[in-house]
Amino acid sequence: MTEQFPGAVLDLLDAAGDRTVFEHDGREVSGRQLLGMTRRVAAALRRHGLGPGHPVALLLGVGPEAFAAVIAAYTVGARVVGVRPGMTDHQQAALLRDAEVTVAITDRAGGPDGADARPTGVVLQLDELLATPDDGTRPRVSGRPQDVARLIHTSGSTGVPKACVQTYAAMTAAWALRPEDWPPAVRELAGRLDRFLVFGTLASQVMLEYGLLALAAGGVLVAADPPDLPGALVRHRATASVITVGRLNRLVTGLRSAPADLGTLRALMVSGSPLEPGRARAAAEVLGPVVFHGYGQTETGMISMATPADPPGSLGVPPVDLEVWDPSGRPVPAGTEGEIFVRTPSQGSGYWGQSGLGDEVFVDGWVRTRDLGSLDAQGRLWLSGRTRDVVIVDANVYYTGPVERLLARHPAVTEAYVVAVPDDATGEAVHAFVVPTAGRVPALDELRALVTARLGEACAPTRLTLIDEVPLTAAGKPDKRRLTSGS
């Protein structure tokens, strides 16, 4: 029987031996040393009574100790919840409450920010866990196939965050640690990951996935602190990193006015939101053939990936089961737009505590992406829109409903409608269309402050348009397409 995740990661570290696999703050950490850190943290977690099914929140950065803590949590079979930096206390508290977290591991001084954001239970400091004696044996992998390995939160903007469930079986089936099954685009990318720049938190889905791919390809993880661009790429002689559409736009603009030596750079993986063809061409002109455009979702993992050789705007040939369906649920011919349904090896199995919502997305073994697109005659995937009402800011998905409800509570607002608009800095941003209260004129700054305080700055409108009334569809629902088209 195949050993469950993260058994293959432990094998990679063991095989690396004295080879450097991680660089951080002037330190070079070998596979042997990183495996030792993982052993110590796993032993400490077991001494605290943690094992299969125990909920553990990870509030961690990107150093080698953080990586060891992430892998150790999976080694003992815990139900892992990664907490990304930058969340408001309200968002973090909702996330921890929703996931029923009783234990948190942190490398942040003082632990979780804000009293309201602390889990109900124990906060474990990573440096104390690392003080556990190392017995030198290979850690025992305790996760069972059917156990929940992690809850991945798709949005921090709702009152109760939506957490996608991924089992240990799904994580074991993921493509990153199986070189023999890498599709052509991933194989090409893997060959460029000699020095992969990591930032933010290694507990995140995207950073961990590409980090494991880099290790499987024989590369080194290089922690960026601070993660400024292009400075971090230059300082660390990075060959690859992950980037959002907004950061890519800022990088290209900055390099036009202040060129930097990016001679080592071979791959930037753009993820999180669509990359407009003109922006892709501009990036290629400035950076060369280094941009890979990944398409995936929290619920599915990677769906498809465009290499620098693919036409700008396309997402390459999907290596997974993918069909484009019409509204009646029937596949449509090549070149015809429809809703995209997929099946991937590592897809989720529902939403934590929200079975009804899962029934709408996980359909007879397929995942309903709620994205619109088409396949061309060569099998390449092209996206054309979304069926769901969201804004994707810096690769994070935010539902518009909570923003609209909050804006409508402002005394100068009678009705509020929110749409996504392209934004050079963040990929997409919030545009609010507001029906003002009689005799009042709402100010953008006031509305931004209201939303920022409750939902975070990413959800705050960057543009405001005052309207007399909202246009309606034939079914009597708000017609947001007509709002954005001005008709």
CSV table of N, CA and C in Angstrom, one decimal, residues 175 178-192 213 292 302-310 315-320:
chain,number,residue,atom,x,y,z
A,175,TRP,N,0.1,15.8,-8.0
A,175,TRP,CA,1.1,15.5,-9.0
A,175,TRP,C,2.6,16.0,-8.6
A,178,ARG,N,5.3,13.3,-7.9
A,178,ARG,CA,5.3,12.1,-8.7
A,178,ARG,C,5.9,12.5,-10.1
A,179,PRO,N,7.2,12.6,-10.2
A,179,PRO,CA,7.8,13.0,-11.4
A,179,PRO,C,7.5,12.1,-12.6
A,180,GLU,N,7.2,10.9,-12.4
A,180,GLU,CA,6.8,10.0,-13.5
A,180,GLU,C,5.5,10.4,-14.2
A,181,ASP,N,4.7,11.1,-13.4
A,181,ASP,CA,3.4,11.5,-13.9
A,181,ASP,C,3.3,13.0,-14.3
A,182,TRP,N,4.4,13.7,-14.2
A,182,TRP,CA,4.3,15.1,-14.6
A,182,TRP,C,3.9,15.3,-16.0
A,183,PRO,N,2.9,16.2,-16.3
A,183,PRO,CA,2.5,16.5,-17.6
A,183,PRO,C,3.6,17.4,-18.3
A,184,PRO,N,3.6,17.5,-19.6
A,184,PRO,CA,4.7,18.2,-20.3
A,184,PRO,C,5.0,19.6,-19.7
A,185,ALA,N,3.9,20.4,-19.5
A,185,ALA,CA,4.1,21.8,-19.0
A,185,ALA,C,4.8,21.8,-17.6
A,186,VAL,N,4.3,20.9,-16.7
A,186,VAL,CA,4.9,20.8,-15.4
A,186,VAL,C,6.4,20.3,-15.5
A,187,ARG,N,6.6,19.4,-16.4
A,187,ARG,CA,8.0,18.9,-16.5
A,187,ARG,C,8.9,20.0,-17.0
A,188,GLU,N,8.4,20.9,-17.9
A,188,GLU,CA,9.2,22.0,-18.4
A,188,GLU,C,9.5,23.0,-17.2
A,189,LEU,N,8.4,23.3,-16.5
A,189,LEU,CA,8.6,24.2,-15.3
A,189,LEU,C,9.5,23.6,-14.3
A,190,ALA,N,9.4,22.3,-14.0
A,190,ALA,CA,10.3,21.7,-12.9
A,190,ALA,C,11.7,21.8,-13.3
A,191,GLY,N,12.1,21.8,-14.6
A,191,GLY,CA,13.5,21.9,-15.0
A,191,GLY,C,14.0,23.3,-14.7
A,192,ARG,N,13.2,24.3,-14.4
A,192,ARG,CA,13.6,25.7,-14.1
A,192,ARG,C,13.6,26.1,-12.7
A,213,LEU,N,7.3,20.7,-5.5
A,213,LEU,CA,7.7,20.4,-6.9
A,213,LEU,C,9.2,20.8,-7.1
A,292,PHE,N,4.9,31.4,-16.9
A,292,PHE,CA,4.0,30.3,-16.9
A,292,PHE,C,2.7,30.7,-16.3
A,302,MET,N,-4.1,22.1,-9.4
A,302,MET,CA,-3.8,22.6,-10.8
A,302,MET,C,-4.8,21.9,-11.8
A,303,ILE,N,-5.3,22.7,-12.7
A,303,ILE,CA,-6.2,22.2,-13.8
A,303,ILE,C,-5.4,22.3,-15.1
A,304,SER,N,-4.7,23.4,-15.4
A,304,SER,CA,-4.0,23.5,-16.6
A,304,SER,C,-2.9,24.5,-16.4
A,305,MET,N,-1.9,24.5,-17.3
A,305,MET,CA,-0.8,25.5,-17.2
A,305,MET,C,-0.3,25.8,-18.6
A,306,ALA,N,-0.1,27.1,-18.9
A,306,ALA,CA,0.4,27.6,-20.1
A,306,ALA,C,1.9,27.8,-20.0
A,307,THR,N,2.7,27.4,-20.9
A,307,THR,CA,4.1,27.6,-20.9
A,307,THR,C,4.4,28.9,-21.7
A,308,PRO,N,5.6,29.4,-21.7
A,308,PRO,CA,6.0,30.6,-22.5
A,308,PRO,C,5.7,30.4,-24.0
A,309,ALA,N,5.7,29.2,-24.4
A,309,ALA,CA,5.5,28.9,-25.8
A,309,ALA,C,4.0,28.9,-26.3
A,310,ASP,N,3.1,28.9,-25.3
A,310,ASP,CA,1.6,28.9,-25.6
A,310,ASP,C,1.2,30.3,-26.0
A,315,LEU,N,-4.5,28.9,-21.7
A,315,LEU,CA,-4.0,28.2,-20.5
A,315,LEU,C,-3.4,26.8,-20.8
A,316,GLY,N,-3.0,26.6,-22.0
A,316,GLY,CA,-2.4,25.4,-22.3
A,316,GLY,C,-3.4,24.3,-22.5
A,317,VAL,N,-2.8,23.1,-22.7
A,317,VAL,CA,-3.7,21.9,-22.8
A,317,VAL,C,-3.8,21.2,-21.5
A,318,PRO,N,-5.1,21.1,-20.9
A,318,PRO,CA,-5.3,20.6,-19.6
A,318,PRO,C,-4.9,19.1,-19.5
A,319,PRO,N,-4.1,18.7,-18.5
A,319,PRO,CA,-3.7,17.3,-18.4
A,319,PRO,C,-4.6,16.5,-17.5
A,320,VAL,N,-5.8,17.1,-17.2
A,320,VAL,CA,-6.8,16.4,-16.3
A,320,VAL,C,-8.0,16.2,-17.2
